[in-house]
Coordinates of N, CA and C in Angstrom, one line a residue:
X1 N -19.1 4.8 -64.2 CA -19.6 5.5 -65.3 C -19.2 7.0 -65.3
X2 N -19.2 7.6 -64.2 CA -18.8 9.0 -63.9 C -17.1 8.8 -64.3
X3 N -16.4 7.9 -64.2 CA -15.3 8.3 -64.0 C -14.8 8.4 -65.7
X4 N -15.5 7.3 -66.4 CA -15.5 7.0 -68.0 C -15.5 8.4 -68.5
X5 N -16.9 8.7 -67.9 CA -17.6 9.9 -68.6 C -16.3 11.3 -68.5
X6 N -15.8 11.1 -67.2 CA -14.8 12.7 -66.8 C -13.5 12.3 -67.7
X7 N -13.2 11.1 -67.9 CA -11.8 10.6 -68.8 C -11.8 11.1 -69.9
X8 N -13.8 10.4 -70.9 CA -14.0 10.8 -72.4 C -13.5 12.5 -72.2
X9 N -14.4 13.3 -71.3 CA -14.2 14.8 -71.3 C -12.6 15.7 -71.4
X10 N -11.7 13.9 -70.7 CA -10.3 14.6 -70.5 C -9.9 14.8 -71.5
X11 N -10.0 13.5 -72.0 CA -9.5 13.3 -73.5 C -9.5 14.2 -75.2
X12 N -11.1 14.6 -74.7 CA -11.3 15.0 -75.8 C -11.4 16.4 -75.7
X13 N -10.9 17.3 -74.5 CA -10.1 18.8 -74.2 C -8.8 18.6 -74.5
X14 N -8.3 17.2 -74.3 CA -6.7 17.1 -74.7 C -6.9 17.4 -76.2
X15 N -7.6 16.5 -77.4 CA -7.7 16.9 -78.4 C -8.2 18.0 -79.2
X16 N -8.9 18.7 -78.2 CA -8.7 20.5 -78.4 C -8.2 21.2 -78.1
X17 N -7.3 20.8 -77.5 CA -5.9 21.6 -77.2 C -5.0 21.4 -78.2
X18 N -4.8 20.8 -78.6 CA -3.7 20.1 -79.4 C -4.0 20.6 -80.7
X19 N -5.3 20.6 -81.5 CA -5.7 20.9 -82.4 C -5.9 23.0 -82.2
X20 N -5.7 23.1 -81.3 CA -5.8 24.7 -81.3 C -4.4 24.8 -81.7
X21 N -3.2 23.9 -80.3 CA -1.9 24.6 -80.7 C -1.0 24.4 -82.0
X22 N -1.7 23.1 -82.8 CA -1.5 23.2 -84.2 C -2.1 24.2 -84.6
X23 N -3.2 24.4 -84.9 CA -3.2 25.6 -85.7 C -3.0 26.9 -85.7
X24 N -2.4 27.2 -83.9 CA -1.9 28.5 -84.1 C -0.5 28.3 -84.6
X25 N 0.3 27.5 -84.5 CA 1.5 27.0 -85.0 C 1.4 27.2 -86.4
X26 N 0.3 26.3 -87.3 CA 0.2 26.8 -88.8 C 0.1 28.3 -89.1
X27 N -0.3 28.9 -88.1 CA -1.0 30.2 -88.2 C 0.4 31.3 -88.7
X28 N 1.0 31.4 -87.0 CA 2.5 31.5 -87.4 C 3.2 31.5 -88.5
X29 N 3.5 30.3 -88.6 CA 4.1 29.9 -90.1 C 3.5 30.9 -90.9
X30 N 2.6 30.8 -91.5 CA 2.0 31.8 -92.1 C 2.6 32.9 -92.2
X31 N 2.3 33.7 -90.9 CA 2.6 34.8 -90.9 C 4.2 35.3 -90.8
X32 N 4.9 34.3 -90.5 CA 6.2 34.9 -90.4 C 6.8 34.3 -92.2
X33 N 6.2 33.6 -93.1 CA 6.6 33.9 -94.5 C 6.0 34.8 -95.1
X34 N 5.1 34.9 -95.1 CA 4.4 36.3 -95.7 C 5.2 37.4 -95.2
X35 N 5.5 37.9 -94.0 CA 6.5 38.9 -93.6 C 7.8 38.8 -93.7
X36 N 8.4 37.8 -93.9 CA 9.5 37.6 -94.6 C 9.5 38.0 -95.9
X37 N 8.7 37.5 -96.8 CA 8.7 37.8 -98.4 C 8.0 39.1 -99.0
X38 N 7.3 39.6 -98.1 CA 6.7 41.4 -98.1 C 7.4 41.8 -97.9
X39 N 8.6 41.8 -96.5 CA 9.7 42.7 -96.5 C 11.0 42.4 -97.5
X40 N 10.9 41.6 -98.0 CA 11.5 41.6 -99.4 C 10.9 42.3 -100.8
X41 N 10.0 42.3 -101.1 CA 9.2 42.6 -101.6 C 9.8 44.2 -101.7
X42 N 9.3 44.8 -100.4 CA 8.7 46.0 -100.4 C 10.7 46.7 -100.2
X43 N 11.5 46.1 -100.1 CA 12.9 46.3 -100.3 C 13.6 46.6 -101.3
X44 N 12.4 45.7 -102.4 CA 12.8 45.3 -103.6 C 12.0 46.7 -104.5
X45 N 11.2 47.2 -103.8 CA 10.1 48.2 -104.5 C 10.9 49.2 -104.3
X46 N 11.6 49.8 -103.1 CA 12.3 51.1 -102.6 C 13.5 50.8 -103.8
X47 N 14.1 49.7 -103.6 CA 15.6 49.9 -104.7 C 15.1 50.6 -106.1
X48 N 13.7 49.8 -106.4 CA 13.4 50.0 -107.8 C 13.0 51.9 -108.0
X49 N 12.9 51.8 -107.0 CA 12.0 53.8 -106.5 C 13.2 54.4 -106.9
X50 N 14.4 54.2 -106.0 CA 15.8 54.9 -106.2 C 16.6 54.7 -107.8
X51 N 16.3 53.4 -108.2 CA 16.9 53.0 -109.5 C 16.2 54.0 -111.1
X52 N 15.0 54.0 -110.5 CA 13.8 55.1 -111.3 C 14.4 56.5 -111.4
X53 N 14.8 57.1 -110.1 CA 15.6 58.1 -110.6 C 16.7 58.3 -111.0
X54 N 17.5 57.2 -110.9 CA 18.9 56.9 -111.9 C 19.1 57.2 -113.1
X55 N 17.8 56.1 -113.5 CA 17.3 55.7 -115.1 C 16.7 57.1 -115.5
X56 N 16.3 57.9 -114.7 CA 15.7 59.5 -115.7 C 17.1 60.7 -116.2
X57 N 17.7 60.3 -114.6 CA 18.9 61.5 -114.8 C 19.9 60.7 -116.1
X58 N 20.1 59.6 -116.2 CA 20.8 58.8 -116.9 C 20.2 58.7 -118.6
X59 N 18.9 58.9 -118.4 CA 18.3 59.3 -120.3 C 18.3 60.9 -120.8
X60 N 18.2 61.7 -119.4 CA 18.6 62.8 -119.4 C 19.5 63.0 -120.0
X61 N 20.8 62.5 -119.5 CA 22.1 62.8 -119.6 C 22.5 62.8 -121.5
X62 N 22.2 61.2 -121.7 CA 22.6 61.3 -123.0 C 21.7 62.2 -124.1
X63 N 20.5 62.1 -123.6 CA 19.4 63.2 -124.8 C 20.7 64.8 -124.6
X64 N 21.2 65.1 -123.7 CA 22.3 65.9 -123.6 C 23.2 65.9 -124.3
X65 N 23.2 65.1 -124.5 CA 24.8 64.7 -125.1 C 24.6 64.0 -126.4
X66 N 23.2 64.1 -126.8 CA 22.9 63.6 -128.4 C 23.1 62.0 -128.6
X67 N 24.0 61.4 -127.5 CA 24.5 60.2 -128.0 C 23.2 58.9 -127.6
X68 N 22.4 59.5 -128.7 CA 21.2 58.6 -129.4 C 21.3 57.0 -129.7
X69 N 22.1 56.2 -129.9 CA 22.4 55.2 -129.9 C 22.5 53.8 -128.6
X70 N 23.6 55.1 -127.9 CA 23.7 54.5 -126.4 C 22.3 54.6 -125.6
X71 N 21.5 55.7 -125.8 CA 20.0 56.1 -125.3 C 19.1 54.7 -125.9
X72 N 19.2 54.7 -127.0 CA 18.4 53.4 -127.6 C 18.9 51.9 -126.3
X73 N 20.2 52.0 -126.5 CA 20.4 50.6 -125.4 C 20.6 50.5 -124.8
X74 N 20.1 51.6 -124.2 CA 19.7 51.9 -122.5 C 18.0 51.3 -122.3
X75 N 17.6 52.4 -123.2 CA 16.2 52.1 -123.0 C 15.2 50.6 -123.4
X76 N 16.0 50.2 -124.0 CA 15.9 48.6 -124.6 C 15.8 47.6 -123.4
X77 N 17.1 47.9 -122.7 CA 17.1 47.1 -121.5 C 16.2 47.4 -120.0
X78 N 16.4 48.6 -120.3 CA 14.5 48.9 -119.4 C 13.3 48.3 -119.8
X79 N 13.1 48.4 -120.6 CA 11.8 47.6 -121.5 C 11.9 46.4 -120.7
X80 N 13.5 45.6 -120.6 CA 13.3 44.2 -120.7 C 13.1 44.3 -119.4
X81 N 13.7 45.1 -118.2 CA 13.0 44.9 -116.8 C 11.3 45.4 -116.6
X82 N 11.1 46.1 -116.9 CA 9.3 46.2 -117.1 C 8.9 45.4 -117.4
X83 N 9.0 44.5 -118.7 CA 8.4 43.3 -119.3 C 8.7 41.9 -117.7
X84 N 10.0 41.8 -117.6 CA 10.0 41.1 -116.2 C 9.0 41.0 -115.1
X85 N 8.6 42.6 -114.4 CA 7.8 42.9 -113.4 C 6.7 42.8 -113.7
X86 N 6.0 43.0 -115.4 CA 4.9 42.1 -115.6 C 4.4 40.9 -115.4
X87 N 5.8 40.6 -115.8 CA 5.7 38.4 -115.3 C 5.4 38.2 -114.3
X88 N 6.2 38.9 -113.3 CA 5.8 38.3 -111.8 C 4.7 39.2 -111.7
X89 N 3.8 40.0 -111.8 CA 2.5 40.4 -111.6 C 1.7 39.4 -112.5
X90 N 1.9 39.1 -113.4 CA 0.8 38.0 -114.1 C 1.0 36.6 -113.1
X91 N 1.8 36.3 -112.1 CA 1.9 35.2 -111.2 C 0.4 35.4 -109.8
X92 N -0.1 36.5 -109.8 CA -1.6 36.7 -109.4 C -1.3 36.8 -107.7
X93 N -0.4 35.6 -107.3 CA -0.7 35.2 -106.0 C 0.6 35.6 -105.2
X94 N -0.1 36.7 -104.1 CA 1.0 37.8 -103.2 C 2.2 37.1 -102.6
X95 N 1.6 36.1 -102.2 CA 3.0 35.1 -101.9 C 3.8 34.7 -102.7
X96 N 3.7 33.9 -103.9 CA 4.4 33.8 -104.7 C 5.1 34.8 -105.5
X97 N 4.6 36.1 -105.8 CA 5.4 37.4 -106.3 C 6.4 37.6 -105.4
X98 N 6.1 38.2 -104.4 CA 7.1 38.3 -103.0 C 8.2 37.1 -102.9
X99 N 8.2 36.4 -102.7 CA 9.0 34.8 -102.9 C 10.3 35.2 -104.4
X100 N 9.0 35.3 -105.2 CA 10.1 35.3 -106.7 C 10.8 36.7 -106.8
X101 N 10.4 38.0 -106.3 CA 11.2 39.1 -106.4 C 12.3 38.6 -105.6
X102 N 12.1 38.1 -103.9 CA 13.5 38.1 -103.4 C 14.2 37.2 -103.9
X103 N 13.7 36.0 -104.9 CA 14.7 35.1 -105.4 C 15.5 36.4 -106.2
X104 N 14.8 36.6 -107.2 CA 15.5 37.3 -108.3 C 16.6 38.1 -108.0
X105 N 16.8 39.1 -106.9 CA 17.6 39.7 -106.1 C 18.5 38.9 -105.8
X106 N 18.5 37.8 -105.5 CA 19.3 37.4 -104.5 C 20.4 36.3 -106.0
X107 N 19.5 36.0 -106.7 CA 20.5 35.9 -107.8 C 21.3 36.8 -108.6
X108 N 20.4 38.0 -108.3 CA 21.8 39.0 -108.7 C 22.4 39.0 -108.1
X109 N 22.2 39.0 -106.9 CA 23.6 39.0 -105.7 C 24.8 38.1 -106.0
X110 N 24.1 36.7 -106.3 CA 25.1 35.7 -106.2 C 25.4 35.6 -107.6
X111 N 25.3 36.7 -109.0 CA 25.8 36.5 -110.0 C 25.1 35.1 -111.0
X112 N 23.7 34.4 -110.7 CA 23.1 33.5 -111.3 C 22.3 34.1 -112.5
X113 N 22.2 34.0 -113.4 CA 21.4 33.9 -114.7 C 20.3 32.9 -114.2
X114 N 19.1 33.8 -114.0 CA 17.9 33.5 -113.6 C 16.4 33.6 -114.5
X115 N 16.0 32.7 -115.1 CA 14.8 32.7 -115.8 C 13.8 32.1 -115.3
X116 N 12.7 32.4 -115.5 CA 11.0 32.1 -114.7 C 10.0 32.3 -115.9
X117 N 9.4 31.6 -115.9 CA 8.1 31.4 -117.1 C 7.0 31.0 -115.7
X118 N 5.6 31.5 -116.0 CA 4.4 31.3 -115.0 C 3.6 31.5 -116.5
X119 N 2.4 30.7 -116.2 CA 1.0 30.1 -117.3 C 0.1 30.5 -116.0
X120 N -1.2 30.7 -116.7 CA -2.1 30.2 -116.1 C -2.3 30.4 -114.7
X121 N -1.8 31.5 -114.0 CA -2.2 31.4 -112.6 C -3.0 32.1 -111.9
X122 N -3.6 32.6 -113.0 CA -5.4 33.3 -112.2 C -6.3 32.4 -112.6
X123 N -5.8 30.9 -112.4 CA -6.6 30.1 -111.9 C -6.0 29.6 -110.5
X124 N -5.0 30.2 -110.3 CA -4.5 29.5 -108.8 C -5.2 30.0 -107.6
X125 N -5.8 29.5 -106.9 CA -6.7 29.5 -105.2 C -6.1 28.7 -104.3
X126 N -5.2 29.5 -103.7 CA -5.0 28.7 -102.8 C -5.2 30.2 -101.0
X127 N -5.6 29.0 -100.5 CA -5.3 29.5 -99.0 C -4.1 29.6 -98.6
X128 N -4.4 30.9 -97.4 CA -3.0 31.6 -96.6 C -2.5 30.2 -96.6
X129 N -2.3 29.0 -95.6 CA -2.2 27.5 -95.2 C -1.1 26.9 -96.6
X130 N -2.1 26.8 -97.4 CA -1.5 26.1 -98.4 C -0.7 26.8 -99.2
X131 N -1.0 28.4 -99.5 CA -0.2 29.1 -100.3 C 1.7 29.3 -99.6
X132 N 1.0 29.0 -97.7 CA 2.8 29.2 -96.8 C 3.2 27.8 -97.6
X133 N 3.2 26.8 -97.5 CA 3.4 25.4 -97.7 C 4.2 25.4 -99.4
X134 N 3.7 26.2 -100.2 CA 3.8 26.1 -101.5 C 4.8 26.7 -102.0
X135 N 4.9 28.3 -101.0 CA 6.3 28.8 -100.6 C 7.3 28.3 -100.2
X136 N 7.0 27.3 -99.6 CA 8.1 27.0 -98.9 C 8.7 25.5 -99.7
X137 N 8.0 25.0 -99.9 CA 8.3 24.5 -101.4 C 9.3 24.9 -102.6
X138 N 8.6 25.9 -103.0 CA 9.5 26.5 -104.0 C 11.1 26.9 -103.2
X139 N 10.8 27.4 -102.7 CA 11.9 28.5 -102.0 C 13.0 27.2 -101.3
X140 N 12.6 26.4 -100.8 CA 13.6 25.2 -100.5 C 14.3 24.8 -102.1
X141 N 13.7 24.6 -103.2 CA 13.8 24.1 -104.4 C 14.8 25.3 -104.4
X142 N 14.4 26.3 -105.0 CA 15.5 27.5 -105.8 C 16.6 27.5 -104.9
X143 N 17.0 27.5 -103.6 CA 17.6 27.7 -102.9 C 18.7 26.5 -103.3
X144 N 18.3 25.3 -103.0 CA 18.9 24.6 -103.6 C 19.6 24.5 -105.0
X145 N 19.1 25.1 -105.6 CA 19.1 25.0 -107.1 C 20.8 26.6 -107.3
X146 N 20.2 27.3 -106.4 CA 21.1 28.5 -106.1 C 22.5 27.8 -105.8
X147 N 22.5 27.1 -104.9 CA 23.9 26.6 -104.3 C 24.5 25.6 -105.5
X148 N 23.9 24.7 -105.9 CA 24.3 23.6 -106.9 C 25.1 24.4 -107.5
X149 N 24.2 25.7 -108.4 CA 24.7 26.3 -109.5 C 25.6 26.9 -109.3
X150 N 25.8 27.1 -108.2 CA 26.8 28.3 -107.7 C 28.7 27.3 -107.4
X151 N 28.1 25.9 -107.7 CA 29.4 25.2 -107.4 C 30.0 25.2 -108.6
X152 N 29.8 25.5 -110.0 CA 30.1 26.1 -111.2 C 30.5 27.6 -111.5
X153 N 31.5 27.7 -112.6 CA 32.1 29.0 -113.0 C 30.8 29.7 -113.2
X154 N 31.3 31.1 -113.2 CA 29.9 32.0 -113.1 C 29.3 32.1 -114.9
X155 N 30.0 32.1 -115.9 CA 29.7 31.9 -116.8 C 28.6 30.5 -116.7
X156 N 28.9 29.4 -116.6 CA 28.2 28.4 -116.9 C 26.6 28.1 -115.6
X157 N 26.8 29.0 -115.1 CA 25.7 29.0 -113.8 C 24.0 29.0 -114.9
X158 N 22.9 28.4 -113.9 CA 22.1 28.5 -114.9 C 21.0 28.0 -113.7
X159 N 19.7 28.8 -113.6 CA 18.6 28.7 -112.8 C 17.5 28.7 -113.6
X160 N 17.0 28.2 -113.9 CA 15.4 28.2 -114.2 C 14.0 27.3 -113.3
X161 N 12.6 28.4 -113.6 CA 11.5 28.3 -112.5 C 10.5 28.7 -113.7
X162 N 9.5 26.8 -113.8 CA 8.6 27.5 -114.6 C 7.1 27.1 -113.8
X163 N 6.1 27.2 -113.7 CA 4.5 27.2 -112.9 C 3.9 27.3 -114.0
X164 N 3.0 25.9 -113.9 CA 1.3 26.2 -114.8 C 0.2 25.6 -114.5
X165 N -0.9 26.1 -114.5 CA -1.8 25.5 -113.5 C -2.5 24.6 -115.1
X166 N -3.0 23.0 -114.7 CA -3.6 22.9 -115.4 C -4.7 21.9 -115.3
X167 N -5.8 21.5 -115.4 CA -6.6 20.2 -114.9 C -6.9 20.2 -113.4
X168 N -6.9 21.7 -112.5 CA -6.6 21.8 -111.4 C -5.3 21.1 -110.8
X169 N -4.6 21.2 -111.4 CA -3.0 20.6 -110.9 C -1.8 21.6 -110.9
X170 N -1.5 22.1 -110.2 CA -0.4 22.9 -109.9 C 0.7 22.3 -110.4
X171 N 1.4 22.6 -111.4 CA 2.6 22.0 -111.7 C 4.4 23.0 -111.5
X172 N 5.1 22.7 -111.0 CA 6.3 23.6 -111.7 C 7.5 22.4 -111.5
X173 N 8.5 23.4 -111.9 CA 10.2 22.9 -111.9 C 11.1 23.7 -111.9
X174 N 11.9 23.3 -111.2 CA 13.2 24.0 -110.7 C 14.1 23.9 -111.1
X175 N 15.2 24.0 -112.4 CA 15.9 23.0 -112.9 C 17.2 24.3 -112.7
X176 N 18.4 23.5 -112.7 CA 20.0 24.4 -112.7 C 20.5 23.9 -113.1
X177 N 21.8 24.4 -113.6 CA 22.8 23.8 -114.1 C 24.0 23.0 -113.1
X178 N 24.6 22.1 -112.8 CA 25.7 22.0 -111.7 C 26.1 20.6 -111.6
X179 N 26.3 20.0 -110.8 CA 26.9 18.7 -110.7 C 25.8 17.4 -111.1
X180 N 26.4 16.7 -111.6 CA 25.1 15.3 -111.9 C 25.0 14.6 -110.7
X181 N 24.0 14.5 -110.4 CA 23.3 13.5 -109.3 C 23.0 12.4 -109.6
X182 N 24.3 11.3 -109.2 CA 24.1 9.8 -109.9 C 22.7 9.4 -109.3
X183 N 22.6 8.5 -110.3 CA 21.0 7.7 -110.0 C 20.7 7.1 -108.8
X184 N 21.9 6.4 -108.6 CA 21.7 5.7 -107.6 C 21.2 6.6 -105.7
X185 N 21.8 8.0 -105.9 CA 21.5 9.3 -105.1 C 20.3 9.8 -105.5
X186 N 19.4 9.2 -106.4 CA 18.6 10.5 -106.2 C 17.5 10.2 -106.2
X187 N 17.6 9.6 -104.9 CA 15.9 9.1 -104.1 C 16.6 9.2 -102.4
X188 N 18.0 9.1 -102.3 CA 18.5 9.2 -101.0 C 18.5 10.8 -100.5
X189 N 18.5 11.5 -101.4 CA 18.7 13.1 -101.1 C 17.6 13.8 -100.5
X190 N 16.2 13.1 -100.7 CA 15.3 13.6 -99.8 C 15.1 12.8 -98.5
X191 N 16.4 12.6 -98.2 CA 16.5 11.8 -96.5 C 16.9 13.2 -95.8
X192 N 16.3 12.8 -94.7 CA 17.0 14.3 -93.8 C 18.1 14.1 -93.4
X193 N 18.7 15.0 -93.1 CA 20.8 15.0 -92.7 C 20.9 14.7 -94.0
X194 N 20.7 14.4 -95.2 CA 21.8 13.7 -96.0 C 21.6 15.2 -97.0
X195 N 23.1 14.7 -97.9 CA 23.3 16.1 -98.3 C 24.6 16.2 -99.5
X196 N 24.5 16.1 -100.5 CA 25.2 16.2 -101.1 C 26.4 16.9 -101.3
X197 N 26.4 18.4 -100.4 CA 27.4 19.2 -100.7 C 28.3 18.6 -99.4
X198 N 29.4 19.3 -99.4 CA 30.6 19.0 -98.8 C 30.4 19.1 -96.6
X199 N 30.5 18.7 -96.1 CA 30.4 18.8 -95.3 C 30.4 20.5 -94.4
X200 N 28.9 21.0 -93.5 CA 29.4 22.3 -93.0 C 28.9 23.4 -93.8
X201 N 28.0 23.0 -94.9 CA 27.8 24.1 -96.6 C 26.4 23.5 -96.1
X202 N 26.1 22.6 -95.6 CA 24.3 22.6 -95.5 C 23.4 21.2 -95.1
X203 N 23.0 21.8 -94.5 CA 21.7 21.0 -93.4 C 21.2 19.7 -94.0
X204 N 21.4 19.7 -95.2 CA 20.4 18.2 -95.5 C 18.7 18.0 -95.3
X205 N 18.3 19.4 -95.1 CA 17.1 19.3 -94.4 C 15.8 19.7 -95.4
X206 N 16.8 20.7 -96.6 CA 15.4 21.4 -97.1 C 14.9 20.4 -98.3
X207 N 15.5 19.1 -98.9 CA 14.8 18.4 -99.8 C 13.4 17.9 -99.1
X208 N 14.5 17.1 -97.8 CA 13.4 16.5 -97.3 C 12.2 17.5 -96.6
X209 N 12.2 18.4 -96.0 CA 10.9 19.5 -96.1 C 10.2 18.9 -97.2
X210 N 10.5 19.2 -98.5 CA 10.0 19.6 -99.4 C 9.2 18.4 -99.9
X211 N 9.8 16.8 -100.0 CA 9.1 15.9 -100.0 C 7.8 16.0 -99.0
X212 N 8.2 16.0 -97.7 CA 7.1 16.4 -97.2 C 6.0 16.9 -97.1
X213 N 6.3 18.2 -97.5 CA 5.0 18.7 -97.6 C 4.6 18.6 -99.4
X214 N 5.3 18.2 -100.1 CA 4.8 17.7 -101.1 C 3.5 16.7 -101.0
X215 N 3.8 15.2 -100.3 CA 3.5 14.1 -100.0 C 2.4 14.3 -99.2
X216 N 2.0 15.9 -98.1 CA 1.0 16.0 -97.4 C -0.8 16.7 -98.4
X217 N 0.1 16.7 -99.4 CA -1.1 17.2 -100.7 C -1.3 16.3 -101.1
X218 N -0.8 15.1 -101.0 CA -0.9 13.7 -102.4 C -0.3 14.2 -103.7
X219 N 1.0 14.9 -103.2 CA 1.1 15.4 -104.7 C 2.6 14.3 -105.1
X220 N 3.3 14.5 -106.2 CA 3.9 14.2 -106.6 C 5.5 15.0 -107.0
X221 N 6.8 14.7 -106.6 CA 8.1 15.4 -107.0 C 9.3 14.5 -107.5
X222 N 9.6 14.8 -108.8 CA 10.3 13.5 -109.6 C 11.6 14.4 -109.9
X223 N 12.7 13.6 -109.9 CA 14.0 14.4 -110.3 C 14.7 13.5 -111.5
X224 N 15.2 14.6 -112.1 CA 16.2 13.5 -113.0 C 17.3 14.6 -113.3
X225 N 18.6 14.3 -113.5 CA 19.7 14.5 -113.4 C 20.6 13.7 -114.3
X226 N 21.0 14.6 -115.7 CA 22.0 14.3 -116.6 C 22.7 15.2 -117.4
X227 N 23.5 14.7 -118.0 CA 24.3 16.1 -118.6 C 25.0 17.1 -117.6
X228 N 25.0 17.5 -116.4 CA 25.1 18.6 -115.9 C 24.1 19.8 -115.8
X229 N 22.5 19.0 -115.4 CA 21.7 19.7 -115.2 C 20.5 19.0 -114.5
X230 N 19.9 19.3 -113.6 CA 19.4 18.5 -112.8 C 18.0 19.4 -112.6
X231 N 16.8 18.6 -112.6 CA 15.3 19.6 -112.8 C 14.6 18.6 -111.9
X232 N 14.1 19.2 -110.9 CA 13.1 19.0 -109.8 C 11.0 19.0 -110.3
X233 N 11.0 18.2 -110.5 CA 9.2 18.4 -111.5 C 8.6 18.4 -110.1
X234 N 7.2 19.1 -109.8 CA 6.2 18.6 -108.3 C 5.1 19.1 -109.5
X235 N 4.0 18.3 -108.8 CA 2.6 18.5 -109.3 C 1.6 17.8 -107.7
X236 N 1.0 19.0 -107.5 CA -0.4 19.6 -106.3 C -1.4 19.2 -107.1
X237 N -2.4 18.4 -106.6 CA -3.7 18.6 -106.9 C -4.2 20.3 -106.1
X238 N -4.7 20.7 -106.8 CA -5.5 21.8 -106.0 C -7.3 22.3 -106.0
X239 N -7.7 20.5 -106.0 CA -8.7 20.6 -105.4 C -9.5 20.3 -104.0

């Protein structure tokens, strides 16, 4: 009986152990995306600091020079970035702003025509836990979506990211423009290793992530692929 008794005790320190080093492990995670996408973020705030004084000496310049016109379509296209940095402030939730600025960046970089629509998301609650998870979600998706498009002339490149909470259901989609994903591929693409681009260009690894932790919510991610455009749908319960 003593020995039952010291085994149950082994056992069930083993499963508090295990259950600690999972959750400092989630913990982690956490914290090293959140610090990843703050220090984007906050990279992204300094450029805008420096670009701020650009844009003054630069309306300066032409109110100088009278040339009133050019000053108009200057200032037009400012408008349209303020109106932008509203959108991603109407997205509510710190992780996902952070996430979507360094996307945005990073498609300027790579020359992508990048659009994002968000509804509804000061109804989104989610925990540090589920909000890393939801990140990393997206961020596998666009990434993806970044490379496809990018196998296309830069003219024809095309990204779009839309989110709306509804019925307590987290919905978005990831959709680009780029190569068609025959039918018969597009339930094999969320295998791990497998990988549609060319051998050496990429891991094969972030679809399947993304099933994953999709599938750990009971949620749902459907693809369809025609024309030369291919849209990623997920839907989270987030109750």
């Amino acid at each position: 009986m003593i020995l039952c008794t010291c085994l149950v005790l082994a056992i069930m320190a083993l499963i508090l152990w295990l259950f600690k080093k999972n959750k400092e492990s989630a913990l982690q995670d956490v914290q090293d995306i959140y610090v990843e996408n703050i220090e984007a973020l906050f990279q992204s705030i300094r450029e805008q600091r420096h670009d701020f004084i650009n844009h003054i000496q630069t309306i300066h310049g032409f109110l100088t020079l009278k040339h009133y016109d050019d000053l108009h379509k200057y200032t037009k296209s400012l408008v349209g970035e303020v109106r932008a940095v509203n959108e991603l402030i109407n997205i509510k939730d710190p992780a996902l702003i952070a996430l979507m600025q360094a996307k945005i960046s990073q498609a300027e970089t790579r020359s992508i025509p990048f659009e994002y629509d968000f509804k509804h998301m000061d109804q989104l609650k989610l925990g540090p836990v589920k909000a890393t998870d939801i990140v990393k979600i997206l961020s596998n998706l666009i990434d993806n979506a970044f490379d496809a498009t990018c196998e296309l002339e830069t003219e024809a490149r095309k990204v779009e990211v839309t989110g709306d909470v509804r019925n307590k259901q987290l919905l978005f989609t990831v959709a680009n423009a780029g190569p068609t994903i025959p039918k018969e591929l597009q339930t094999k693409i969320f295998q791990s290793g497998y990988s549609t681009k060319s051998a050496g260009t990429n891991s094969g690894l972030g679809l399947h992530i993304v099933k994953q932790l999709v599938e750990r919510y009971k949620g749902t991610i459907q693809v369809t692929s025609e024309d030369g455009f291919t849209r990623f749908s997920v839907q989270i319960s987030l109750g």
